[in-house]
Short mmCIF file of C-alpha atoms in Angstrom, two decimals:
data_model
loop_
_atom_site.label_atom_id
_atom_site.label_comp_id
_atom_site.label_asym_id
_atom_site.label_seq_id
_atom_site.Cartn_x
_atom_site.Cartn_y
_atom_site.Cartn_z
CA UNK A 230 21.11 -8.27 5.45
CA UNK A 231 22.14 -6.43 8.62
CA UNK A 232 23.37 -2.87 8.96
CA UNK A 233 27.07 -3.68 9.19
CA UNK A 234 26.92 -5.85 6.07
CA UNK A 235 25.25 -3.02 4.20
CA UNK A 236 27.85 -0.50 5.39
CA UNK A 237 30.65 -2.87 4.34
CA UNK A 238 29.06 -3.37 0.93
CA UNK A 239 28.97 0.37 0.33
CA UNK A 240 32.67 0.69 1.25
CA UNK A 241 33.71 -2.22 -0.93
CA UNK A 242 31.79 -1.15 -3.99
CA UNK A 243 32.35 2.58 -3.44
CA UNK A 244 28.69 3.01 -4.24
CA UNK A 245 25.39 3.67 -2.54
CA UNK A 246 23.42 3.30 -5.73
CA UNK A 247 20.06 1.58 -5.74
CA UNK A 248 18.78 0.69 -9.19
CA UNK A 249 15.00 0.93 -9.40
CA UNK A 250 13.40 -1.79 -11.47
CA UNK A 251 10.19 0.10 -12.31
CA UNK A 252 9.91 -2.04 -15.39
CA UNK A 253 7.03 -1.06 -17.66
CA UNK A 254 6.40 -3.46 -20.52
CA UNK A 255 5.31 -0.47 -22.64
CA UNK A 256 8.76 1.09 -22.33
CA UNK A 257 11.20 -1.78 -22.78
CA UNK A 258 12.98 -2.35 -26.10
CA UNK A 259 10.69 -3.98 -28.63
CA UNK A 260 13.07 -6.82 -29.44
CA UNK A 261 12.47 -8.23 -25.96
CA UNK A 262 8.76 -8.73 -26.51
CA UNK A 263 9.35 -12.10 -28.19
CA UNK A 264 10.71 -13.52 -24.92
CA UNK A 265 8.40 -15.70 -22.84
CA UNK A 266 8.80 -13.21 -19.97
CA UNK A 267 9.90 -9.89 -21.50
CA UNK A 268 9.96 -8.03 -18.16
CA UNK A 269 12.28 -10.61 -16.64
CA UNK A 270 14.45 -10.66 -19.77
CA UNK A 271 14.82 -6.89 -19.43
CA UNK A 272 15.54 -7.01 -15.70
CA UNK A 273 18.07 -9.83 -16.13
CA UNK A 274 20.01 -7.77 -18.67
CA UNK A 275 19.88 -4.67 -16.44
CA UNK A 276 21.04 -6.67 -13.41
CA UNK A 277 23.90 -8.30 -15.34
CA UNK A 278 25.01 -4.86 -16.55
CA UNK A 279 24.83 -3.04 -13.20
CA UNK A 280 25.35 -5.55 -10.37
CA UNK A 281 28.97 -4.53 -9.73
CA UNK A 282 28.05 -0.83 -9.63
CA UNK A 283 25.10 -0.80 -7.22
CA UNK A 284 24.50 -2.07 -3.70
CA UNK A 285 20.73 -2.44 -4.00
CA UNK A 286 17.85 -3.13 -6.34
CA UNK A 287 14.43 -1.70 -5.66
CA UNK A 288 11.43 -3.38 -7.25
CA UNK A 289 8.40 -1.12 -7.64
CA UNK A 290 5.67 -3.69 -7.14
CA UNK A 291 2.95 -1.64 -8.90
CA UNK A 292 4.48 -2.23 -12.31
CA UNK A 293 4.35 -5.99 -11.72
CA UNK A 294 0.94 -6.14 -10.01
CA UNK A 295 -0.69 -4.34 -12.92
CA UNK A 296 0.16 -7.29 -15.16
CA UNK A 297 -1.69 -9.72 -12.95
CA UNK A 298 -0.30 -13.14 -12.13
CA UNK A 299 2.34 -13.11 -14.86
CA UNK A 300 3.60 -9.85 -13.36
CA UNK A 301 4.12 -11.57 -10.01
CA UNK A 302 5.95 -14.35 -11.85
CA UNK A 303 8.28 -11.75 -13.37
CA UNK A 304 8.79 -10.21 -9.93
CA UNK A 305 9.62 -13.55 -8.36
CA UNK A 306 12.07 -14.49 -11.12
CA UNK A 307 13.72 -11.07 -10.78
CA UNK A 308 14.19 -11.15 -7.03
CA UNK A 309 15.55 -14.70 -7.26
CA UNK A 310 17.99 -13.61 -9.97
CA UNK A 311 19.49 -10.74 -7.96
CA UNK A 312 22.85 -12.02 -6.62
CA UNK A 313 22.97 -12.69 -2.90
CA UNK A 314 24.83 -9.98 -1.06
CA UNK A 315 22.90 -7.20 -2.81
CA UNK A 316 20.26 -5.43 -0.73
CA UNK A 317 16.75 -5.97 -2.12
CA UNK A 318 13.86 -3.58 -1.56
CA UNK A 319 10.18 -4.19 -2.29
CA UNK A 320 8.87 -0.70 -2.97
CA UNK A 321 5.30 -1.58 -2.09
CA UNK A 322 4.29 1.16 0.38
CA UNK A 323 2.15 -1.15 2.46
CA UNK A 324 0.54 -0.46 5.84
CA UNK A 325 -2.69 -1.63 7.50
CA UNK A 326 -4.01 -2.75 10.88
CA UNK A 327 -1.73 -5.11 12.77
CA UNK A 328 -2.92 -8.53 11.60
CA UNK A 329 -2.93 -7.32 8.00
CA UNK A 330 0.49 -5.66 8.16
CA UNK A 331 1.81 -8.97 9.49
CA UNK A 332 0.53 -10.61 6.29
CA UNK A 333 2.29 -7.96 4.19
CA UNK A 334 5.53 -8.46 6.12
CA UNK A 335 5.31 -12.20 5.50
CA UNK A 336 4.64 -11.53 1.81
CA UNK A 337 7.81 -9.56 1.21
CA UNK A 338 10.20 -11.00 3.83
CA UNK A 339 9.23 -14.69 3.68
CA UNK A 340 7.40 -15.42 0.44
CA UNK A 341 9.65 -13.27 -1.78
CA UNK A 342 12.68 -12.98 0.56
CA UNK A 343 13.31 -9.24 0.18
CA UNK A 344 15.58 -7.51 2.69
CA UNK A 345 13.32 -4.49 3.02
CA UNK A 346 9.88 -3.14 2.23
CA UNK A 347 8.63 0.45 2.05
CA UNK A 348 5.89 1.23 4.57
CA UNK A 349 3.19 3.96 4.62
CA UNK A 350 2.83 5.36 8.16
CA UNK A 351 -0.65 6.96 8.13
CA UNK A 352 -2.27 4.18 10.21
CA UNK A 353 0.28 4.44 13.05
CA UNK A 354 2.10 2.11 15.37
CA UNK A 355 0.33 -1.20 14.86
CA UNK A 356 0.63 -0.75 11.09
CA UNK A 357 4.42 -0.31 11.24
CA UNK A 358 5.57 -2.61 14.05
CA UNK A 359 4.82 -5.94 12.31
CA UNK A 360 7.54 -5.08 9.77
CA UNK A 361 10.09 -4.75 12.60
CA UNK A 362 9.67 -8.29 13.93
CA UNK A 363 11.91 -10.05 11.40
CA UNK A 364 15.62 -10.58 12.00
CA UNK A 365 17.91 -8.68 9.58
CA UNK A 366 14.89 -7.29 7.69
CA UNK A 367 13.99 -3.63 7.31
CA UNK A 368 10.99 -1.33 7.28
CA UNK A 369 11.62 1.75 5.13
CA UNK A 370 9.01 4.22 6.33
CA UNK A 371 7.80 7.11 4.17
CA UNK A 372 9.15 10.33 5.67
CA UNK A 373 9.28 13.24 3.24
CA UNK A 374 8.70 12.02 -0.30
CA UNK A 375 9.97 13.38 -3.60
CA UNK A 376 6.64 14.18 -5.26
CA UNK A 377 4.70 17.42 -5.42
CA UNK A 378 1.95 15.92 -3.26
CA UNK A 379 4.38 15.81 -0.32
CA UNK A 380 3.20 19.35 0.38
CA UNK A 381 -0.41 18.36 0.93
CA UNK A 382 0.02 16.51 4.23
CA UNK A 383 3.68 15.77 4.99
CA UNK A 384 4.52 19.47 5.07
CA UNK A 385 1.52 20.50 7.16
CA UNK A 386 2.46 22.02 10.55
CA UNK A 387 1.96 19.62 13.46
CA UNK A 388 3.02 20.87 16.88
CA UNK A 389 6.26 22.82 16.46
CA UNK A 390 7.26 21.07 13.24
CA UNK A 391 5.82 19.41 10.15
CA UNK A 392 3.87 16.16 9.95
CA UNK A 393 6.85 14.33 8.44
CA UNK A 394 8.96 15.30 11.48
CA UNK A 395 6.31 13.91 13.80
CA UNK A 396 6.35 10.72 11.72
CA UNK A 397 10.14 10.43 11.89
CA UNK A 398 10.37 11.12 15.61
CA UNK A 399 7.50 8.78 16.48
CA UNK A 400 8.73 5.96 14.26
CA UNK A 401 12.19 6.24 15.84
CA UNK A 402 10.55 5.23 19.12
CA UNK A 403 9.36 1.99 17.46
CA UNK A 404 12.35 1.01 15.35
CA UNK A 405 16.13 1.35 15.48
CA UNK A 406 18.79 2.24 12.91
CA UNK A 407 19.25 -1.55 12.60
CA UNK A 408 15.73 -2.25 11.31
CA UNK A 409 14.27 1.05 10.12
CA UNK A 410 15.14 3.41 7.30
CA UNK A 411 13.23 6.42 5.99
CA UNK A 412 12.24 7.52 2.51
CA UNK A 413 13.57 11.06 2.00
CA UNK A 414 13.10 12.61 -1.43
CA UNK A 415 16.09 14.08 -3.27
CA UNK A 416 13.84 16.81 -4.66
CA UNK A 417 13.58 18.53 -1.27
CA UNK A 418 15.66 21.64 -0.57
CA UNK A 419 19.19 21.23 0.74
CA UNK A 420 18.28 22.88 4.05
CA UNK A 421 15.40 20.40 4.42
CA UNK A 422 17.73 17.47 3.70
CA UNK A 423 20.31 18.63 6.25
CA UNK A 424 17.60 19.18 8.82
CA UNK A 425 16.20 15.67 8.33
CA UNK A 426 19.68 14.21 8.83
CA UNK A 427 19.88 16.03 12.17
CA UNK A 428 16.51 14.57 13.18
CA UNK A 429 17.59 11.02 12.35
CA UNK A 430 21.39 11.00 12.53
CA UNK A 431 21.91 7.23 12.35
CA UNK A 432 19.13 5.86 10.18
CA UNK A 433 19.72 5.00 6.55
CA UNK A 434 17.70 7.08 4.08
CA UNK A 435 16.33 5.63 0.87
CA UNK A 436 16.44 8.59 -1.49
CA UNK A 437 14.32 8.53 -4.64
CA UNK A 438 13.94 11.45 -7.00
CA UNK A 439 17.43 11.61 -8.53
CA UNK A 440 17.39 11.55 -12.33
CA UNK A 441 13.97 11.65 -14.00
CA UNK A 442 12.43 13.51 -11.07
CA UNK A 443 15.18 16.16 -11.02
CA UNK A 444 16.84 15.75 -7.60
CA UNK A 445 20.58 16.38 -7.23
CA UNK A 446 22.92 13.58 -6.18
CA UNK A 447 25.43 16.16 -4.99
CA UNK A 448 22.93 17.96 -2.75
CA UNK A 449 21.63 14.81 -1.10
CA UNK A 450 25.16 13.47 -0.60
CA UNK A 451 26.59 16.65 0.89
CA UNK A 452 23.59 17.31 3.10
CA UNK A 453 22.54 13.89 4.27
CA UNK A 454 25.52 11.54 4.34
CA UNK A 455 26.54 10.31 7.79
CA UNK A 456 29.68 8.51 9.02
CA UNK A 457 28.38 5.17 7.71
CA UNK A 458 27.24 6.82 4.47
CA UNK A 459 23.63 6.26 5.58
CA UNK A 460 22.24 6.67 2.09
CA UNK A 461 20.78 4.48 -0.60
CA UNK A 462 20.16 6.74 -3.58
CA UNK A 463 17.73 5.34 -6.09
CA UNK A 464 17.60 6.02 -9.80
CA UNK A 465 15.06 4.16 -11.90
CA UNK A 466 14.06 5.60 -15.27
CA UNK A 467 17.35 7.50 -15.74
CA UNK A 468 19.23 4.18 -15.69
CA UNK A 469 16.93 1.46 -16.96
CA UNK A 470 15.57 3.49 -19.90
CA UNK A 471 18.91 5.13 -20.78
CA UNK A 472 18.82 3.31 -24.11
CA UNK A 473 16.15 1.61 -26.16
CA UNK A 474 18.09 -0.47 -28.69
CA UNK A 475 19.71 -3.90 -28.70
CA UNK A 476 22.47 -2.44 -26.49
CA UNK A 477 20.10 -0.92 -23.88
CA UNK A 478 21.94 -2.68 -21.05
CA UNK A 479 25.24 -1.08 -22.08
CA UNK A 480 23.56 2.33 -22.00
CA UNK A 481 22.13 1.55 -18.55
CA UNK A 482 25.60 0.54 -17.38
CA UNK A 483 27.12 3.80 -18.59
CA UNK A 484 24.65 5.88 -16.57
CA UNK A 485 25.00 3.63 -13.51
CA UNK A 486 28.78 3.93 -13.81
CA UNK A 487 28.53 7.75 -13.84
CA UNK A 488 26.45 7.65 -10.67
CA UNK A 489 28.87 5.21 -9.02
CA UNK A 490 31.92 7.33 -9.86
CA UNK A 491 30.24 10.45 -8.50
CA UNK A 492 29.26 8.53 -5.36
CA UNK A 493 32.85 7.31 -4.89
CA UNK A 494 34.00 10.92 -4.88
CA UNK A 495 31.52 11.85 -2.14
CA UNK A 496 32.49 8.78 -0.09
CA UNK A 497 36.13 9.85 -0.37
CA UNK A 498 35.26 13.36 0.79
CA UNK A 499 33.49 11.85 3.78
CA UNK A 500 36.59 9.80 4.66
CA UNK A 501 38.84 12.84 4.19
CA UNK A 502 36.60 14.95 6.42
CA UNK A 503 36.48 12.33 9.22
CA UNK B 97 -20.85 0.64 -10.38
CA UNK B 98 -22.06 4.23 -10.05
CA UNK B 99 -23.46 5.96 -6.99
CA UNK B 100 -27.13 5.68 -7.94
CA UNK B 101 -26.78 1.96 -8.62
CA UNK B 102 -25.19 1.49 -5.20
CA UNK B 103 -27.94 3.49 -3.49
CA UNK B 104 -30.60 1.43 -5.30
CA UNK B 105 -28.89 -1.80 -4.30
CA UNK B 106 -28.96 -0.81 -0.64
CA UNK B 107 -32.67 0.01 -0.83
CA UNK B 108 -33.54 -3.22 -2.63
CA UNK B 109 -31.58 -5.49 -0.34
CA UNK B 110 -32.31 -3.49 2.82
CA UNK B 111 -28.67 -3.89 3.64
CA UNK B 112 -25.44 -1.91 3.66
CA UNK B 113 -23.37 -4.89 4.69
CA UNK B 114 -19.93 -5.45 3.23
CA UNK B 115 -18.52 -8.92 3.88
CA UNK B 116 -14.76 -8.84 4.29
CA UNK B 117 -12.98 -11.78 2.71
CA UNK B 118 -9.83 -11.63 4.88
CA UNK B 119 -9.37 -15.30 4.22
CA UNK B 120 -6.48 -16.83 6.14
CA UNK B 121 -5.67 -20.41 5.14
CA UNK B 122 -4.65 -21.06 8.76
CA UNK B 123 -8.18 -20.29 9.96
CA UNK B 124 -10.48 -21.98 7.45
CA UNK B 125 -12.16 -25.32 8.25
CA UNK B 126 -9.73 -28.21 7.89
CA UNK B 127 -11.95 -30.22 5.55
CA UNK B 128 -11.36 -27.58 2.84
CA UNK B 129 -7.62 -28.14 2.75
CA UNK B 130 -8.02 -31.07 0.36
CA UNK B 131 -9.38 -28.73 -2.34
CA UNK B 132 -7.04 -27.63 -5.12
CA UNK B 133 -7.64 -24.01 -4.04
CA UNK B 134 -8.84 -24.09 -0.42
CA UNK B 135 -9.07 -20.29 -0.10
CA UNK B 136 -11.32 -20.05 -3.14
CA UNK B 137 -13.41 -23.03 -1.97
CA UNK B 138 -13.95 -21.20 1.32
CA UNK B 139 -14.76 -17.87 -0.36
CA UNK B 140 -17.15 -19.53 -2.81
CA UNK B 141 -19.12 -21.09 0.04
CA UNK B 142 -19.19 -17.77 1.95
CA UNK B 143 -20.33 -15.89 -1.16
CA UNK B 144 -23.06 -18.44 -1.93
CA UNK B 145 -24.30 -18.17 1.66
CA UNK B 146 -24.29 -14.37 1.95
CA UNK B 147 -24.77 -12.85 -1.52
CA UNK B 148 -28.46 -12.01 -0.96
CA UNK B 149 -27.70 -10.34 2.39
CA UNK B 150 -24.83 -8.01 1.51
CA UNK B 151 -24.26 -5.30 -1.08
CA UNK B 152 -20.48 -5.56 -1.17
CA UNK B 153 -17.50 -7.86 -0.74
CA UNK B 154 -14.15 -6.49 0.37
CA UNK B 155 -11.05 -8.50 -0.41
CA UNK B 156 -8.12 -7.80 1.89
CA UNK B 157 -5.28 -8.27 -0.56
CA UNK B 158 -2.62 -8.91 2.11
CA UNK B 159 -4.03 -12.34 2.93
CA UNK B 160 -3.74 -13.34 -0.73
CA UNK B 161 -0.39 -11.69 -1.46
CA UNK B 162 1.25 -13.52 1.42
CA UNK B 163 0.60 -16.83 -0.37
CA UNK B 164 2.50 -15.71 -3.44
CA UNK B 165 1.24 -16.44 -6.94
CA UNK B 166 -1.33 -19.03 -5.86
CA UNK B 167 -2.78 -16.38 -3.55
CA UNK B 168 -3.31 -14.06 -6.51
CA UNK B 169 -4.95 -16.96 -8.34
CA UNK B 170 -7.36 -17.37 -5.41
CA UNK B 171 -8.04 -13.63 -5.44
CA UNK B 172 -8.76 -13.60 -9.16
CA UNK B 173 -11.10 -16.62 -8.94
CA UNK B 174 -12.89 -14.98 -6.03
CA UNK B 175 -13.48 -11.61 -7.66
CA UNK B 176 -14.67 -13.34 -10.83
CA UNK B 177 -17.07 -15.48 -8.80
CA UNK B 178 -18.76 -12.53 -7.06
CA UNK B 179 -22.09 -11.98 -8.87
CA UNK B 180 -22.29 -8.86 -11.02
CA UNK B 181 -24.31 -6.16 -9.37
CA UNK B 182 -22.46 -6.53 -6.06
CA UNK B 183 -19.95 -3.78 -5.22
CA UNK B 184 -16.39 -5.13 -5.04
CA UNK B 185 -13.63 -3.52 -3.00
CA UNK B 186 -9.90 -4.27 -3.15
CA UNK B 187 -8.73 -3.39 0.35
CA UNK B 188 -5.17 -2.79 -0.72
CA UNK B 189 -4.33 0.62 0.79
CA UNK B 190 -2.15 1.65 -2.12
CA UNK B 191 -0.68 5.10 -2.81
CA UNK B 192 2.56 6.27 -4.48
CA UNK B 193 3.82 8.96 -6.87
CA UNK B 194 1.58 9.60 -9.87
CA UNK B 195 2.95 7.19 -12.46
CA UNK B 196 3.03 4.41 -9.87
CA UNK B 197 -0.47 5.08 -8.53
CA UNK B 198 -1.66 4.86 -12.12
CA UNK B 199 -0.24 1.35 -12.25
CA UNK B 200 -2.04 0.44 -9.03
CA UNK B 201 -5.31 1.85 -10.37
CA UNK B 202 -4.91 -0.25 -13.52
CA UNK B 203 -4.17 -3.29 -11.37
CA UNK B 204 -7.40 -3.17 -9.42
CA UNK B 205 -9.79 -1.49 -11.87
CA UNK B 206 -8.67 -3.09 -15.14
CA UNK B 207 -6.72 -6.27 -14.43
CA UNK B 208 -8.98 -7.51 -11.61
CA UNK B 209 -12.09 -5.39 -12.40
CA UNK B 210 -12.88 -4.22 -8.86
CA UNK B 211 -15.30 -1.33 -8.39
CA UNK B 212 -13.17 0.32 -5.70
CA UNK B 213 -9.76 0.31 -4.05
CA UNK B 214 -8.68 1.67 -0.68
CA UNK B 215 -6.04 4.41 -0.93
CA UNK B 216 -3.49 5.68 1.62
CA UNK B 217 -3.29 9.50 1.44
CA UNK B 218 0.12 10.28 3.00
CA UNK B 219 1.80 11.11 -0.33
CA UNK B 220 -0.83 13.68 -1.33
CA UNK B 221 -2.63 14.77 -4.45
CA UNK B 222 -0.70 13.02 -7.22
CA UNK B 223 -0.90 9.76 -5.26
CA UNK B 224 -4.72 9.91 -5.03
CA UNK B 225 -5.84 11.47 -8.32
CA UNK B 226 -4.89 8.56 -10.61
CA UNK B 227 -7.56 6.48 -8.85
CA UNK B 228 -10.21 9.08 -9.80
CA UNK B 229 -9.68 8.86 -13.55
CA UNK B 230 -11.76 5.72 -14.19
CA UNK B 231 -15.46 5.90 -15.02
CA UNK B 232 -17.76 4.37 -12.37
CA UNK B 233 -14.76 3.36 -10.23
CA UNK B 234 -14.00 4.54 -6.72
CA UNK B 235 -11.10 5.60 -4.51
CA UNK B 236 -11.80 4.87 -0.85
CA UNK B 237 -9.35 7.11 0.99
CA UNK B 238 -8.22 6.38 4.55
CA UNK B 239 -9.75 9.00 6.83
CA UNK B 240 -9.94 7.98 10.47
CA UNK B 241 -9.21 4.28 10.83
CA UNK B 242 -10.44 1.76 13.40
CA UNK B 243 -7.10 0.72 14.89
CA UNK B 244 -5.29 1.99 17.97
CA UNK B 245 -2.56 3.47 15.78
CA UNK B 246 -5.06 5.99 14.40
CA UNK B 247 -4.06 8.13 17.38
CA UNK B 248 -0.43 8.40 16.34
CA UNK B 249 -0.86 10.62 13.30
CA UNK B 250 -4.51 10.85 12.20
CA UNK B 251 -5.51 12.41 15.53
CA UNK B 252 -2.61 14.86 15.69
CA UNK B 253 -3.71 18.53 15.65
CA UNK B 254 -3.20 20.23 12.29
CA UNK B 255 -4.41 23.81 11.98
CA UNK B 256 -7.70 24.08 13.85
CA UNK B 257 -8.56 20.38 13.54
CA UNK B 258 -6.96 16.95 13.35
CA UNK B 259 -4.87 15.52 10.52
CA UNK B 260 -7.71 13.25 9.39
CA UNK B 261 -9.94 16.33 8.96
CA UNK B 262 -7.30 18.00 6.82
CA UNK B 263 -7.13 14.80 4.77
CA UNK B 264 -10.91 14.66 4.31
CA UNK B 265 -11.27 18.32 3.42
CA UNK B 266 -8.34 18.28 1.02
CA UNK B 267 -9.37 15.04 -0.69
CA UNK B 268 -12.89 16.45 -1.18
CA UNK B 269 -11.30 19.10 -3.41
CA UNK B 270 -9.91 16.32 -5.63
CA UNK B 271 -12.81 13.86 -5.76
CA UNK B 272 -16.59 13.95 -5.61
CA UNK B 273 -19.23 11.86 -3.83
CA UNK B 274 -19.49 9.99 -7.15
CA UNK B 275 -15.92 8.69 -7.16
CA UNK B 276 -14.57 9.03 -3.63
CA UNK B 277 -15.47 7.37 -0.33
CA UNK B 278 -13.67 7.51 3.01
CA UNK B 279 -12.63 4.83 5.47
CA UNK B 280 -14.09 5.76 8.86
CA UNK B 281 -13.58 3.29 11.71
CA UNK B 282 -16.59 2.11 13.71
CA UNK B 283 -14.43 2.06 16.83
CA UNK B 284 -14.35 5.86 17.02
CA UNK B 285 -16.61 7.67 19.50
CA UNK B 286 -20.15 8.55 18.49
CA UNK B 287 -19.40 12.27 18.65
CA UNK B 288 -16.43 11.72 16.33
CA UNK B 289 -18.60 9.76 13.88
CA UNK B 290 -21.29 12.44 13.81
CA UNK B 291 -18.67 15.14 13.34
CA UNK B 292 -17.12 13.32 10.38
CA UNK B 293 -20.54 13.02 8.74
CA UNK B 294 -20.91 16.79 9.01
CA UNK B 295 -17.50 17.26 7.38
CA UNK B 296 -18.39 15.00 4.45
CA UNK B 297 -22.19 15.00 4.23
CA UNK B 298 -22.54 13.26 0.86
CA UNK B 299 -19.64 10.83 0.60
CA UNK B 300 -20.09 7.15 1.29
CA UNK B 301 -18.10 5.85 4.25
CA UNK B 302 -16.59 2.39 4.30
CA UNK B 303 -16.76 1.45 7.97
CA UNK B 304 -14.56 -1.35 9.29
CA UNK B 305 -14.24 -2.28 12.93
CA UNK B 306 -17.69 -3.74 13.60
CA UNK B 307 -17.55 -7.23 15.11
CA UNK B 308 -14.11 -8.58 15.99
CA UNK B 309 -12.71 -5.06 16.52
CA UNK B 310 -15.58 -4.06 18.82
CA UNK B 311 -17.31 -1.19 16.99
CA UNK B 312 -21.09 -0.76 17.30
CA UNK B 313 -23.33 -1.05 14.25
CA UNK B 314 -25.99 0.98 16.03
CA UNK B 315 -23.63 3.86 16.81
CA UNK B 316 -22.25 4.12 13.32
CA UNK B 317 -25.73 3.89 11.78
CA UNK B 318 -27.35 6.48 14.02
CA UNK B 319 -24.43 8.91 13.80
CA UNK B 320 -23.26 8.61 10.23
CA UNK B 321 -26.14 7.58 7.98
CA UNK B 322 -27.17 10.17 5.42
CA UNK B 323 -30.25 10.43 3.17
CA UNK B 324 -28.78 7.91 0.70
CA UNK B 325 -27.61 5.68 3.57
CA UNK B 326 -24.02 6.63 2.71
CA UNK B 327 -22.56 3.66 4.59
CA UNK B 328 -20.93 0.38 3.73
CA UNK B 329 -20.34 -1.38 7.04
CA UNK B 330 -17.78 -4.13 6.86
CA UNK B 331 -17.57 -7.23 9.01
CA UNK B 332 -14.90 -9.78 8.26
CA UNK B 333 -13.88 -12.21 10.99
CA UNK B 334 -17.24 -12.02 12.80
CA UNK B 335 -18.96 -13.43 9.70
CA UNK B 336 -16.50 -15.59 7.83
CA UNK B 337 -15.16 -17.38 10.92
CA UNK B 338 -18.54 -17.66 12.68
CA UNK B 339 -18.28 -21.43 12.39
CA UNK B 340 -15.48 -23.88 11.79
CA UNK B 341 -17.24 -27.11 10.88
CA UNK B 342 -18.71 -28.61 7.71
CA UNK B 343 -21.58 -26.13 8.05
CA UNK B 344 -19.37 -23.02 8.43
CA UNK B 345 -21.20 -21.24 5.61
CA UNK B 346 -24.55 -21.68 7.39
CA UNK B 347 -23.01 -20.12 10.51
CA UNK B 348 -21.66 -17.24 8.41
CA UNK B 349 -25.11 -16.74 6.89
CA UNK B 350 -26.74 -16.56 10.34
CA UNK B 351 -24.42 -13.77 11.46
CA UNK B 352 -24.75 -11.92 8.14
CA UNK B 353 -28.54 -12.24 8.42
CA UNK B 354 -28.46 -10.68 11.92
CA UNK B 355 -26.47 -7.74 10.58
CA UNK B 356 -28.81 -7.36 7.61
CA UNK B 357 -31.94 -7.37 9.80
CA UNK B 358 -30.43 -4.78 12.12
CA UNK B 359 -29.45 -2.67 9.10
CA UNK B 360 -32.99 -2.89 7.69
CA UNK B 361 -34.31 -1.45 10.95
CA UNK B 362 -31.94 1.54 10.75
CA UNK B 363 -32.83 2.10 7.09
CA UNK B 364 -36.51 2.13 8.06
CA UNK B 365 -35.84 4.65 10.80
CA UNK B 366 -34.08 6.83 8.25
CA UNK B 367 -37.11 6.68 5.91
CA UNK B 368 -39.46 7.40 8.82
CA UNK B 369 -37.38 10.40 9.87
CA UNK B 370 -37.25 11.86 6.34
#
């Protein structure tokens, strides 16, 4: 999916919600365990219940990998089930020397046909560039993440800024707003969020940390929205584990609907302000 | 495998060679393509030909992931085929927020039963610590890597050193020489290698970059060996693609044998110097 298609999708659906399918077989409703593929059965119900409210699904590969080969089967069924026209993200945080990153890019863009994959930048240019060589595909590079550990290295001073700023500025020399996004955690302070938007005015941000991790949808929206919206805000546990009974998908829909309505209000403010 | 067992293994085999199974189906001898699982057939022959000469095998997961589910089947067959008593490394470069890193640790330590996994440190403490919670298992954290991109961030000044030094020093507060190693590229200068050994005197280093990437086995051995050896030197392409005919495994063995003999001489120098 290209940038304009994503921007149009957000306008049409009045949503920039990304639903995170961090599906843990230990946490799904017990009645699903009799299915041949309980994880897929769960994801299918969540997708059916939320596909009109979100513009993206993000699959956290770790939860699938940990189940071995049947986990990858669940992942493949899930990504194939997501309706075309919805932006798909492999949250895999890959990154290695050039010939190996090329293999990872092929994995997620060709073998599983995702639109985007999250990329860890520590190994530098040749670890990131292979993900930028695919038409209408995206590298979503870790910038400033939502977890406490973001302080350990990302917020270390480098030159006249922090390491994450160096990462953003350097990566913007390699990619464009048409093939590169950044991960920016919703748990960061509002001044930090506004500052990051100034650093990267045109790139989309994938924003985790809303919901279970405590980040504020209002803060991230007011501080970091740009004229094209420029945000994909992810909620995982807050939506997919909203309920635990037979009607878990209805509960997930209710929470997704709340997010979507709140997002519509911020999109309207943006239009009014323009 | 614990540290003492690894040290004993190195002494017994007079080797600190790690053979990297970066097996690319495009590069293996054509006569293997008629096998049901050509990648495993190749790996099996390489393992049979080198298992007495090396102390470790490193599986680069990207090459398996890119083939989808049958790639994971090849990976699983390969790790199960490696004789017990040889140190197994999943070169997967994972790292994410805590609950996700826990899933990755389970993937490689429990589902596939590797001894060690490579870990990307950018996300900080809660992304690394889950890999340290498993008895006799190892996190091998990226320190200073062998690729050109290591200059982009790892060699940026942070405080009174470089970023990679900050990473090493900080990670050494989280792990011990019994559960944490570092990736240190053989392509770095000899002064850099010696300096890194001073920073982390007791940790094992996993050293890629010898062979196809141009690093020197002599340099790394003279500069970075410690009293327990403290090195696992990896060669991938230089060994596994040494030949391309029916006798490719014999060619691989010859190159592995050269490395092992050279390593034995450095180990003897170390004993003589002690």
